[in-house]
Amino acid sequence: MRSLMLFKLMIDLFFYGSIMSVLVTLGFGISTDSFNIGGQRFDDLNPTIITFMIFTLLRPITFFIAVYHIKQLASSFIKGEIFSDPTSRNLKMIGYGFILYSVVESIGEYLNSIVNNIGDTIMSGNFMGFNSAWFQFTLGLLFVFMDRIFQNAKALEQENELTI
Amino acid sequence: MKSTNLLNVLINVFYYIILNAGLVITGMLIYAGIFDDRVGISVGRSSFGIVDREFASALSPKDYGKVIIAICIVILFIKTIYHLRKATLKMIKGEMFDQVVSENLKWTGISMILYKVSSLIGNLYSEVLYQNQFTVGFDFGGFESFIFILILGLFFILLSNVIKNGITLKSENDLTI
């Protein structure tokens, strides 16, 4: 129970800390007289830069979806609702969040290479480390799959209760 | 079913790619550490890069520390994916509430945490010994941030406990039948 509380504390700290850091970054970006993405300034706006901006904004949003559902899942576990509908729904949403994040990040990286003329970076062989899109996509699929396991366990639990 | 097959293919391809890449990188690092013949391989000094395209200068004692940390990081990453793959393949086979799944999920979490701790030590090592600086702070930079990987690692350990719970449920159910 203590480790669960620690886990919940960490996820809460990370969730609110990330939101604050994104808001501060966006605040700095908006306050400057030209458009600013991650410290990079753009004076003229063309469709590629606008798409790049959209994907840069989508990246933290998809990440927050996943982190928010991990937070919800931790709350369910603390309440003792282990094999329940909200738990499996949260697992599925974490999975979709990770999948979306990996797709958005890959497209964002590709657009970044076009905007900054740094050559083609899509699938550039970044496999080592948890930042690789491949790992994030696989992890996402695993969480979606885990939703089924939890539904299975829920059915088992109900059967058990009925027998008793 | 399609997503299960895709997961199966992805985890296998990813595992074998990183295993091969890991072997090549570890081999190069060991080669650099043992032979140190100033040909082609050097330890990146300013960043935590391990292979440099420039001709290498002789390795100093502090470079050896960095080589050892880099090898540990590669091994821990491969270990993480190895355990994740083992658990996933067992789950795909339909054996969800199994001791093997629970053990492998636990080791995935532990390896993930150890990987991140060693990469943090590596970064601090580089900063202190090569740049004479020391930075402390929270990193909220997405997937690779220390705190997020720590959370993910703890989450896998928690999931392994949940699977253990499921094993008990299943055995109770089987006994009743």
Tab-separated table of N, CA and C in Angstrom, chain A:
chain	number	residue	atom	x	y	z
A	1	MET	N	0.839	-1.210	0.000
A	1	MET	CA	0.000	0.000	0.000
A	1	MET	C	0.868	1.252	0.000
A	2	ARG	N	1.990	1.175	0.775
A	2	ARG	CA	2.865	2.351	0.837
A	2	ARG	C	3.499	2.622	-0.537
A	3	SER	N	3.907	1.508	-1.224
A	3	SER	CA	4.524	1.682	-2.544
A	3	SER	C	3.514	2.240	-3.544
A	4	LEU	N	2.245	1.842	-3.367
A	4	LEU	CA	1.184	2.362	-4.240
A	4	LEU	C	1.006	3.870	-4.043
A	5	MET	N	1.061	4.277	-2.768
A	5	MET	CA	0.915	5.707	-2.457
A	5	MET	C	2.088	6.498	-3.045
A	6	LEU	N	3.289	5.889	-2.956
A	6	LEU	CA	4.481	6.539	-3.510
A	6	LEU	C	4.343	6.682	-5.026
A	7	PHE	N	3.832	5.618	-5.643
A	7	PHE	CA	3.612	5.616	-7.083
A	7	PHE	C	2.632	6.720	-7.481
A	8	LYS	N	1.567	6.840	-6.707
A	8	LYS	CA	0.530	7.856	-6.975
A	8	LYS	C	1.115	9.260	-6.811
A	9	LEU	N	1.941	9.415	-5.779
A	9	LEU	CA	2.556	10.722	-5.523
A	9	LEU	C	3.465	11.121	-6.692
A	10	MET	N	4.246	10.131	-7.163
A	10	MET	CA	5.176	10.400	-8.263
A	10	MET	C	4.440	10.766	-9.540
A	11	ILE	N	3.381	10.012	-9.829
A	11	ILE	CA	2.628	10.264	-11.068
A	11	ILE	C	1.925	11.624	-10.994
A	12	ASP	N	1.413	11.986	-9.796
A	12	ASP	CA	0.772	13.299	-9.634
A	12	ASP	C	1.784	14.418	-9.850
A	13	LEU	N	2.963	14.239	-9.232
A	13	LEU	CA	4.031	15.236	-9.356
A	13	LEU	C	4.432	15.401	-10.820
A	14	PHE	N	4.569	14.259	-11.501
A	14	PHE	CA	4.983	14.304	-12.903
A	14	PHE	C	3.910	14.942	-13.777
A	15	PHE	N	2.659	14.581	-13.539
A	15	PHE	CA	1.550	15.083	-14.354
A	15	PHE	C	1.433	16.608	-14.239
A	16	TYR	N	1.365	17.100	-12.996
A	16	TYR	CA	1.184	18.546	-12.824
A	16	TYR	C	2.455	19.317	-13.197
A	17	GLY	N	3.637	18.708	-12.910
A	17	GLY	CA	4.912	19.339	-13.292
A	17	GLY	C	5.016	19.490	-14.801
A	18	SER	N	4.610	18.443	-15.542
A	18	SER	CA	4.681	18.489	-17.010
A	18	SER	C	3.738	19.551	-17.550
A	19	ILE	N	2.520	19.614	-16.996
A	19	ILE	CA	1.548	20.603	-17.466
A	19	ILE	C	2.114	22.013	-17.254
A	20	MET	N	2.685	22.223	-16.074
A	20	MET	CA	3.237	23.559	-15.784
A	20	MET	C	4.387	23.899	-16.724
A	21	SER	N	5.262	22.904	-16.975
A	21	SER	CA	6.415	23.189	-17.841
A	21	SER	C	5.959	23.490	-19.272
A	22	VAL	N	4.912	22.774	-19.749
A	22	VAL	CA	4.394	23.048	-21.101
A	22	VAL	C	3.756	24.435	-21.154
A	23	LEU	N	2.990	24.788	-20.105
A	23	LEU	CA	2.335	26.103	-20.079
A	23	LEU	C	3.374	27.235	-20.070
A	24	VAL	N	4.439	27.033	-19.285
A	24	VAL	CA	5.492	28.054	-19.227
A	24	VAL	C	6.159	28.194	-20.595
A	25	THR	N	6.459	27.040	-21.233
A	25	THR	CA	7.094	27.074	-22.557
A	25	THR	C	6.195	27.778	-23.568
A	26	LEU	N	4.884	27.430	-23.544
A	26	LEU	CA	3.937	28.055	-24.475
A	26	LEU	C	3.830	29.553	-24.200
A	27	GLY	N	3.818	29.904	-22.909
A	27	GLY	CA	3.739	31.314	-22.523
A	27	GLY	C	4.886	32.113	-23.097
A	28	PHE	N	6.093	31.561	-23.024
A	28	PHE	CA	7.257	32.246	-23.581
A	28	PHE	C	7.145	32.362	-25.091
A	29	GLY	N	6.584	31.275	-25.723
A	29	GLY	CA	6.452	31.257	-27.175
A	29	GLY	C	5.494	32.324	-27.652
A	30	ILE	N	4.362	32.502	-26.928
A	30	ILE	CA	3.336	33.451	-27.355
A	30	ILE	C	3.789	34.895	-27.086
A	31	SER	N	4.563	35.092	-26.021
A	31	SER	CA	4.913	36.457	-25.648
A	31	SER	C	5.921	37.120	-26.609
A	32	THR	N	6.626	36.295	-27.404
A	32	THR	CA	7.595	36.898	-28.329
A	32	THR	C	6.869	37.446	-29.558
A	33	ASP	N	7.529	38.364	-30.305
A	33	ASP	CA	6.837	38.999	-31.426
A	33	ASP	C	6.753	38.115	-32.677
A	34	SER	N	7.556	37.059	-32.761
A	34	SER	CA	7.399	36.129	-33.883
A	34	SER	C	7.076	34.742	-33.329
A	35	PHE	N	6.696	33.815	-34.204
A	35	PHE	CA	6.317	32.479	-33.734
A	35	PHE	C	7.551	31.712	-33.275
A	36	ASN	N	7.396	31.003	-32.178
A	36	ASN	CA	8.528	30.365	-31.532
A	36	ASN	C	8.170	28.925	-31.176
A	37	ILE	N	8.976	27.971	-31.678
A	37	ILE	CA	8.749	26.575	-31.278
A	37	ILE	C	10.047	26.068	-30.675
A	38	GLY	N	10.023	25.758	-29.418
A	38	GLY	CA	11.195	25.221	-28.728
A	38	GLY	C	12.417	26.117	-28.899
A	39	GLY	N	12.234	27.401	-28.842
A	39	GLY	CA	13.355	28.332	-28.947
A	39	GLY	C	13.706	28.675	-30.391
A	40	GLN	N	12.978	28.084	-31.348
A	40	GLN	CA	13.252	28.325	-32.756
A	40	GLN	C	12.245	29.349	-33.272
A	41	ARG	N	12.720	30.407	-33.934
A	41	ARG	CA	11.778	31.468	-34.359
A	41	ARG	C	11.441	31.343	-35.840
A	42	PHE	N	10.160	31.571	-36.132
A	42	PHE	CA	9.710	31.534	-37.523
A	42	PHE	C	9.011	32.851	-37.837
A	43	ASP	N	9.556	33.587	-38.813
A	43	ASP	CA	8.965	34.888	-39.152
A	43	ASP	C	7.830	34.764	-40.167
A	44	ASP	N	7.975	33.853	-41.132
A	44	ASP	CA	6.883	33.681	-42.090
A	44	ASP	C	6.242	32.301	-41.885
A	45	LEU	N	4.935	32.280	-42.100
A	45	LEU	CA	4.223	31.015	-41.884
A	45	LEU	C	3.817	30.397	-43.218
A	46	ASN	N	4.294	29.187	-43.492
A	46	ASN	CA	3.827	28.461	-44.671
A	46	ASN	C	3.156	27.167	-44.197
A	47	PRO	N	2.447	26.450	-45.089
A	47	PRO	CA	1.707	25.262	-44.631
A	47	PRO	C	2.578	24.250	-43.874
A	48	THR	N	3.852	24.063	-44.308
A	48	THR	CA	4.712	23.072	-43.631
A	48	THR	C	4.964	23.487	-42.188
A	49	ILE	N	5.258	24.791	-41.997
A	49	ILE	CA	5.540	25.265	-40.629
A	49	ILE	C	4.295	25.175	-39.758
A	50	ILE	N	3.129	25.489	-40.353
A	50	ILE	CA	1.878	25.394	-39.572
A	50	ILE	C	1.629	23.941	-39.151
A	51	THR	N	1.836	22.996	-40.122
A	51	THR	CA	1.650	21.572	-39.786
A	51	THR	C	2.643	21.165	-38.700
A	52	PHE	N	3.883	21.644	-38.833
A	52	PHE	CA	4.918	21.331	-37.836
A	52	PHE	C	4.501	21.840	-36.459
A	53	MET	N	3.934	23.075	-36.439
A	53	MET	CA	3.477	23.661	-35.170
A	53	MET	C	2.360	22.819	-34.557
A	54	ILE	N	1.412	22.380	-35.437
A	54	ILE	CA	0.286	21.571	-34.941
A	54	ILE	C	0.812	20.274	-34.308
A	55	PHE	N	1.767	19.639	-35.000
A	55	PHE	CA	2.296	18.380	-34.470
A	55	PHE	C	3.112	18.603	-33.205
A	56	THR	N	3.788	19.771	-33.123
A	56	THR	CA	4.543	20.080	-31.899
A	56	THR	C	3.590	20.239	-30.720
A	57	LEU	N	2.412	20.806	-30.986
A	57	LEU	CA	1.416	20.964	-29.911
A	57	LEU	C	0.721	19.649	-29.573
A	58	LEU	N	0.538	18.814	-30.634
A	58	LEU	CA	-0.152	17.528	-30.415
A	58	LEU	C	0.681	16.575	-29.572
A	59	ARG	N	2.003	16.711	-29.678
A	59	ARG	CA	2.924	15.792	-28.989
A	59	ARG	C	2.681	15.777	-27.467
A	60	PRO	N	2.743	16.952	-26.783
A	60	PRO	CA	2.462	16.889	-25.338
A	60	PRO	C	1.037	16.483	-25.014
A	61	ILE	N	0.072	16.836	-25.913
A	61	ILE	CA	-1.331	16.478	-25.620
A	61	ILE	C	-1.488	14.955	-25.558
A	62	THR	N	-0.933	14.247	-26.570
A	62	THR	CA	-1.057	12.783	-26.588
A	62	THR	C	-0.329	12.170	-25.392
A	63	PHE	N	0.790	12.788	-25.032
A	63	PHE	CA	1.554	12.290	-23.880
A	63	PHE	C	0.745	12.456	-22.590
A	64	PHE	N	0.077	13.623	-22.470
A	64	PHE	CA	-0.732	13.876	-21.265
A	64	PHE	C	-1.913	12.915	-21.160
A	65	ILE	N	-2.463	12.537	-22.324
A	65	ILE	CA	-3.586	11.569	-22.303
A	65	ILE	C	-3.108	10.286	-21.605
A	66	ALA	N	-1.914	9.805	-22.035
A	66	ALA	CA	-1.384	8.568	-21.445
A	66	ALA	C	-1.085	8.763	-19.957
A	67	VAL	N	-0.413	9.856	-19.614
A	67	VAL	CA	-0.031	10.080	-18.206
A	67	VAL	C	-1.283	10.242	-17.338
A	68	TYR	N	-2.306	10.945	-17.865
A	68	TYR	CA	-3.542	11.154	-17.116
A	68	TYR	C	-4.196	9.805	-16.790
A	69	HIS	N	-4.201	8.908	-17.778
A	69	HIS	CA	-4.841	7.609	-17.531
A	69	HIS	C	-4.009	6.725	-16.607
A	70	ILE	N	-2.663	6.896	-16.612
A	70	ILE	CA	-1.839	6.156	-15.627
A	70	ILE	C	-2.221	6.647	-14.224
A	71	LYS	N	-2.417	7.957	-14.111
A	71	LYS	CA	-2.820	8.575	-12.842
A	71	LYS	C	-4.183	8.007	-12.380
A	72	GLN	N	-5.115	7.908	-13.309
A	72	GLN	CA	-6.448	7.372	-12.989
A	72	GLN	C	-6.359	5.904	-12.556
A	73	LEU	N	-5.474	5.194	-13.261
A	73	LEU	CA	-5.289	3.772	-12.963
A	73	LEU	C	-4.742	3.594	-11.544
A	74	ALA	N	-3.774	4.439	-11.186
A	74	ALA	CA	-3.194	4.376	-9.831
A	74	ALA	C	-4.286	4.637	-8.797
A	75	SER	N	-5.183	5.609	-9.091
A	75	SER	CA	-6.292	5.900	-8.159
A	75	SER	C	-7.201	4.679	-8.001
A	76	SER	N	-7.487	3.998	-9.148
A	76	SER	CA	-8.347	2.804	-9.084
A	76	SER	C	-7.699	1.724	-8.237
A	77	PHE	N	-6.381	1.543	-8.415
A	77	PHE	CA	-5.674	0.510	-7.648
A	77	PHE	C	-5.728	0.823	-6.154
A	78	ILE	N	-5.570	2.108	-5.811
A	78	ILE	CA	-5.599	2.508	-4.403
A	78	ILE	C	-6.981	2.224	-3.810
A	79	LYS	N	-8.027	2.451	-4.633
A	79	LYS	CA	-9.399	2.182	-4.156
A	79	LYS	C	-9.685	0.682	-4.040
A	80	GLY	N	-8.780	-0.128	-4.581
A	80	GLY	CA	-8.974	-1.586	-4.528
A	80	GLY	C	-9.720	-2.121	-5.730
A	81	GLU	N	-9.987	-1.255	-6.709
A	81	GLU	CA	-10.699	-1.706	-7.930
A	81	GLU	C	-9.652	-2.197	-8.924
A	82	ILE	N	-9.241	-3.471	-8.763
A	82	ILE	CA	-8.167	-3.956	-9.638
A	82	ILE	C	-8.722	-4.491	-10.957
A	83	PHE	N	-9.603	-5.476	-10.871
A	83	PHE	CA	-10.173	-6.019	-12.103
A	83	PHE	C	-11.566	-5.416	-12.297
A	84	SER	N	-11.593	-4.210	-12.825
A	84	SER	CA	-12.889	-3.541	-13.027
A	84	SER	C	-12.925	-2.859	-14.391
A	85	ASP	N	-14.100	-2.365	-14.751
A	85	ASP	CA	-14.251	-1.691	-16.049
A	85	ASP	C	-13.383	-0.440	-16.175
A	86	PRO	N	-13.366	0.447	-15.141
A	86	PRO	CA	-12.508	1.636	-15.281
A	86	PRO	C	-11.036	1.284	-15.467
A	87	THR	N	-10.574	0.220	-14.805
A	87	THR	CA	-9.166	-0.180	-14.936
A	87	THR	C	-8.857	-0.592	-16.374
A	88	SER	N	-9.717	-1.441	-16.944
A	88	SER	CA	-9.420	-1.888	-18.312
A	88	SER	C	-9.584	-0.742	-19.304
A	89	ARG	N	-10.532	0.169	-19.023
A	89	ARG	CA	-10.694	1.323	-19.920
A	89	ARG	C	-9.439	2.211	-19.864
A	90	ASN	N	-8.916	2.406	-18.636
A	90	ASN	CA	-7.712	3.227	-18.489
A	90	ASN	C	-6.508	2.598	-19.183
A	91	LEU	N	-6.394	1.272	-19.063
A	91	LEU	CA	-5.277	0.584	-19.730
A	91	LEU	C	-5.344	0.779	-21.240
A	92	LYS	N	-6.565	0.660	-21.770
A	92	LYS	CA	-6.750	0.839	-23.207
A	92	LYS	C	-6.365	2.271	-23.620
A	93	MET	N	-6.785	3.224	-22.817
A	93	MET	CA	-6.491	4.631	-23.145
A	93	MET	C	-4.991	4.931	-23.051
A	94	ILE	N	-4.302	4.298	-22.075
A	94	ILE	CA	-2.841	4.467	-21.972
A	94	ILE	C	-2.208	3.956	-23.270
A	95	GLY	N	-2.672	2.785	-23.711
A	95	GLY	CA	-2.152	2.192	-24.937
A	95	GLY	C	-2.367	3.097	-26.130
A	96	TYR	N	-3.593	3.608	-26.297
A	96	TYR	CA	-3.877	4.499	-27.435
A	96	TYR	C	-3.038	5.784	-27.328
A	97	GLY	N	-2.863	6.265	-26.105
A	97	GLY	CA	-2.046	7.471	-25.901
A	97	GLY	C	-0.618	7.253	-26.369
A	98	PHE	N	-0.023	6.119	-26.001
A	98	PHE	CA	1.350	5.813	-26.411
A	98	PHE	C	1.455	5.644	-27.933
A	99	ILE	N	0.456	4.966	-28.516
A	99	ILE	CA	0.483	4.741	-29.975
A	99	ILE	C	0.414	6.083	-30.703
A	100	LEU	N	-0.536	6.922	-30.268
A	100	LEU	CA	-0.692	8.239	-30.891
A	100	LEU	C	0.580	9.071	-30.735
A	101	TYR	N	1.150	9.006	-29.517
A	101	TYR	CA	2.371	9.772	-29.238
A	101	TYR	C	3.496	9.354	-30.188
A	102	SER	N	3.658	8.042	-30.381
A	102	SER	CA	4.744	7.574	-31.248
A	102	SER	C	4.528	8.030	-32.686
A	103	VAL	N	3.268	7.995	-33.141
A	103	VAL	CA	2.967	8.414	-34.521
A	103	VAL	C	3.201	9.916	-34.669
A	104	VAL	N	2.657	10.696	-33.710
A	104	VAL	CA	2.795	12.160	-33.771
A	104	VAL	C	4.271	12.559	-33.698
A	105	GLU	N	5.027	11.876	-32.841
A	105	GLU	CA	6.440	12.226	-32.704
A	105	GLU	C	7.209	11.910	-33.984
A	106	SER	N	6.915	10.764	-34.610
A	106	SER	CA	7.618	10.404	-35.847
A	106	SER	C	7.329	11.419	-36.947
A	107	ILE	N	6.042	11.799	-37.080
A	107	ILE	CA	5.685	12.773	-38.115
A	107	ILE	C	6.333	14.128	-37.789
A	108	GLY	N	6.298	14.501	-36.493
A	108	GLY	CA	6.912	15.759	-36.065
A	108	GLY	C	8.395	15.812	-36.373
A	109	GLU	N	9.087	14.677	-36.140
A	109	GLU	CA	10.527	14.583	-36.424
A	109	GLU	C	10.778	14.782	-37.920
A	110	TYR	N	9.907	14.144	-38.726
A	110	TYR	CA	10.053	14.231	-40.179
A	110	TYR	C	9.848	15.676	-40.644
A	111	LEU	N	8.798	16.318	-40.089
A	111	LEU	CA	8.529	17.713	-40.456
A	111	LEU	C	9.666	18.621	-39.992
A	112	ASN	N	10.219	18.311	-38.833
A	112	ASN	CA	11.335	19.083	-38.292
A	112	ASN	C	12.527	19.019	-39.251
A	113	SER	N	12.748	17.810	-39.816
A	113	SER	CA	13.870	17.665	-40.752
A	113	SER	C	13.632	18.479	-42.024
A	114	ILE	N	12.344	18.626	-42.416
A	114	ILE	CA	12.033	19.420	-43.623
A	114	ILE	C	12.196	20.906	-43.304
A	115	VAL	N	11.622	21.331	-42.170
A	115	VAL	CA	11.649	22.750	-41.793
A	115	VAL	C	13.079	23.237	-41.583
A	116	ASN	N	13.902	22.402	-40.947
A	116	ASN	CA	15.263	22.826	-40.639
A	116	ASN	C	16.331	22.318	-41.615
A	117	ASN	N	15.881	21.685	-42.710
A	117	ASN	CA	16.808	21.145	-43.724
A	117	ASN	C	17.917	20.291	-43.109
A	118	ILE	N	17.537	19.334	-42.285
A	118	ILE	CA	18.580	18.485	-41.693
A	118	ILE	C	18.529	17.060	-42.236
A	119	GLY	N	17.928	16.903	-43.396
A	119	GLY	CA	17.913	15.575	-44.019
A	119	GLY	C	16.806	14.698	-43.473
A	120	ASP	N	16.638	13.570	-44.120
A	120	ASP	CA	15.565	12.652	-43.766
A	120	ASP	C	15.863	11.941	-42.448
A	121	THR	N	14.971	12.095	-41.468
A	121	THR	CA	15.241	11.451	-40.174
A	121	THR	C	14.227	10.374	-39.835
A	122	ILE	N	13.254	10.160	-40.738
A	122	ILE	CA	12.235	9.171	-40.379
A	122	ILE	C	12.858	7.767	-40.361
A	123	MET	N	12.585	7.028	-39.284
A	123	MET	CA	13.178	5.714	-39.044
A	123	MET	C	14.697	5.756	-39.216
A	124	SER	N	15.332	6.759	-38.575
A	124	SER	CA	16.765	6.948	-38.786
A	124	SER	C	17.624	5.973	-37.977
A	125	GLY	N	17.006	4.925	-37.468
A	125	GLY	CA	17.788	3.920	-36.753
A	125	GLY	C	17.913	4.205	-35.281
A	126	ASN	N	17.040	5.062	-34.739
A	126	ASN	CA	17.079	5.331	-33.312
A	126	ASN	C	16.309	4.223	-32.582
A	127	PHE	N	16.971	3.132	-32.305
A	127	PHE	CA	16.299	2.015	-31.654
A	127	PHE	C	16.683	1.913	-30.188
A	128	MET	N	17.868	2.421	-29.858
A	128	MET	CA	18.345	2.290	-28.488
A	128	MET	C	17.720	3.367	-27.605
A	129	GLY	N	17.135	2.964	-26.544
A	129	GLY	CA	16.544	3.933	-25.619
A	129	GLY	C	15.036	3.943	-25.709
A	130	PHE	N	14.412	4.460	-24.662
A	130	PHE	CA	12.944	4.444	-24.606
A	130	PHE	C	12.317	5.535	-25.457
A	131	ASN	N	13.142	6.354	-26.068
A	131	ASN	CA	12.613	7.424	-26.903
A	131	ASN	C	12.285	6.959	-28.312
A	132	SER	N	12.625	5.717	-28.642
A	132	SER	CA	12.392	5.265	-30.016
A	132	SER	C	10.899	5.039	-30.247
A	133	ALA	N	10.424	5.506	-31.399
A	133	ALA	CA	9.000	5.409	-31.728
A	133	ALA	C	8.561	3.947	-31.759
A	134	TRP	N	9.469	3.084	-32.180
A	134	TRP	CA	9.172	1.657	-32.267
A	134	TRP	C	8.798	1.114	-30.891
A	135	PHE	N	9.602	1.458	-29.883
A	135	PHE	CA	9.360	0.996	-28.509
A	135	PHE	C	8.021	1.539	-27.999
A	136	GLN	N	7.779	2.829	-28.238
A	136	GLN	CA	6.550	3.457	-27.735
A	136	GLN	C	5.310	2.817	-28.368
A	137	PHE	N	5.392	2.548	-29.667
A	137	PHE	CA	4.268	1.932	-30.383
A	137	PHE	C	3.994	0.527	-29.826
A	138	THR	N	5.083	-0.241	-29.639
A	138	THR	CA	4.942	-1.612	-29.122
A	138	THR	C	4.347	-1.593	-27.717
A	139	LEU	N	4.836	-0.677	-26.888
A	139	LEU	CA	4.336	-0.556	-25.518
A	139	LEU	C	2.840	-0.211	-25.530
A	140	GLY	N	2.458	0.677	-26.446
A	140	GLY	CA	1.055	1.067	-26.598
A	140	GLY	C	0.189	-0.138	-26.915
A	141	LEU	N	0.651	-0.938	-27.903
A	141	LEU	CA	-0.103	-2.138	-28.288
A	141	LEU	C	-0.206	-3.116	-27.119
A	142	LEU	N	0.873	-3.211	-26.334
A	142	LEU	CA	0.877	-4.116	-25.181
A	142	LEU	C	-0.184	-3.702	-24.165
A	143	PHE	N	-0.311	-2.391	-23.939
A	143	PHE	CA	-1.317	-1.921	-22.982
A	143	PHE	C	-2.735	-2.171	-23.496
A	144	VAL	N	-2.929	-1.975	-24.810
A	144	VAL	CA	-4.252	-2.251	-25.396
A	144	VAL	C	-4.584	-3.735	-25.201
A	145	PHE	N	-3.552	-4.583	-25.401
A	145	PHE	CA	-3.724	-6.024	-25.236
A	145	PHE	C	-4.027	-6.371	-23.773
A	146	MET	N	-3.381	-5.664	-22.842
A	146	MET	CA	-3.565	-5.923	-21.414
A	146	MET	C	-5.005	-5.666	-20.968
A	147	ASP	N	-5.670	-4.758	-21.679
A	147	ASP	CA	-7.077	-4.476	-21.388
A	147	ASP	C	-7.888	-5.770	-21.451
A	148	ARG	N	-7.548	-6.620	-22.450
A	148	ARG	CA	-8.254	-7.897	-22.597
A	148	ARG	C	-7.984	-8.808	-21.405
A	149	ILE	N	-6.727	-8.787	-20.935
A	149	ILE	CA	-6.358	-9.643	-19.794
A	149	ILE	C	-7.168	-9.247	-18.567
A	150	PHE	N	-7.325	-7.950	-18.378
A	150	PHE	CA	-8.061	-7.470	-17.213
A	150	PHE	C	-9.545	-7.814	-17.316
A	151	GLN	N	-10.057	-7.784	-18.540
A	151	GLN	CA	-11.472	-8.164	-18.719
A	151	GLN	C	-11.666	-9.649	-18.415
A	152	ASN	N	-10.667	-10.431	-18.837
A	152	ASN	CA	-10.660	-11.862	-18.563
A	152	ASN	C	-10.659	-12.119	-17.058
A	153	ALA	N	-9.796	-11.381	-16.360
A	153	ALA	CA	-9.681	-11.537	-14.905
A	153	ALA	C	-10.976	-11.121	-14.219
A	154	LYS	N	-11.612	-10.097	-14.774
A	154	LYS	CA	-12.877	-9.621	-14.191
A	154	LYS	C	-13.939	-10.719	-14.289
A	155	ALA	N	-13.985	-11.379	-15.462
A	155	ALA	CA	-14.947	-12.470	-15.651
A	155	ALA	C	-14.674	-13.603	-14.662
A	156	LEU	N	-13.377	-13.921	-14.477
A	156	LEU	CA	-12.965	-14.968	-13.531
A	156	LEU	C	-13.429	-14.627	-12.118
A	157	GLU	N	-13.227	-13.358	-11.743
A	157	GLU	CA	-13.582	-12.897	-10.399
A	157	GLU	C	-15.088	-13.023	-10.179
A	158	GLN	N	-15.857	-12.613	-11.213
A	158	GLN	CA	-17.326	-12.689	-11.108
A	158	GLN	C	-17.791	-14.135	-10.969
A	159	GLU	N	-17.160	-15.024	-11.764
A	159	GLU	CA	-17.482	-16.454	-11.716
A	159	GLU	C	-17.230	-16.996	-10.324
A	160	ASN	N	-16.063	-16.611	-9.779
A	160	ASN	CA	-15.666	-17.039	-8.445
A	160	ASN	C	-16.669	-16.592	-7.390
A	161	GLU	N	-17.100	-15.343	-7.482
A	161	GLU	CA	-18.055	-14.801	-6.521
A	161	GLU	C	-19.393	-15.506	-6.609
A	162	LEU	N	-19.794	-15.813	-7.861
A	162	LEU	CA	-21.064	-16.517	-8.082
A	162	LEU	C	-21.027	-17.904	-7.463
A	163	THR	N	-19.895	-18.592	-7.625
A	163	THR	CA	-19.762	-19.948	-7.092
A	163	THR	C	-19.866	-19.943	-5.575
A	164	ILE	N	-19.220	-18.910	-4.963
A	164	ILE	CA	-19.251	-18.816	-3.498
A	164	ILE	C	-20.685	-18.537	-3.017
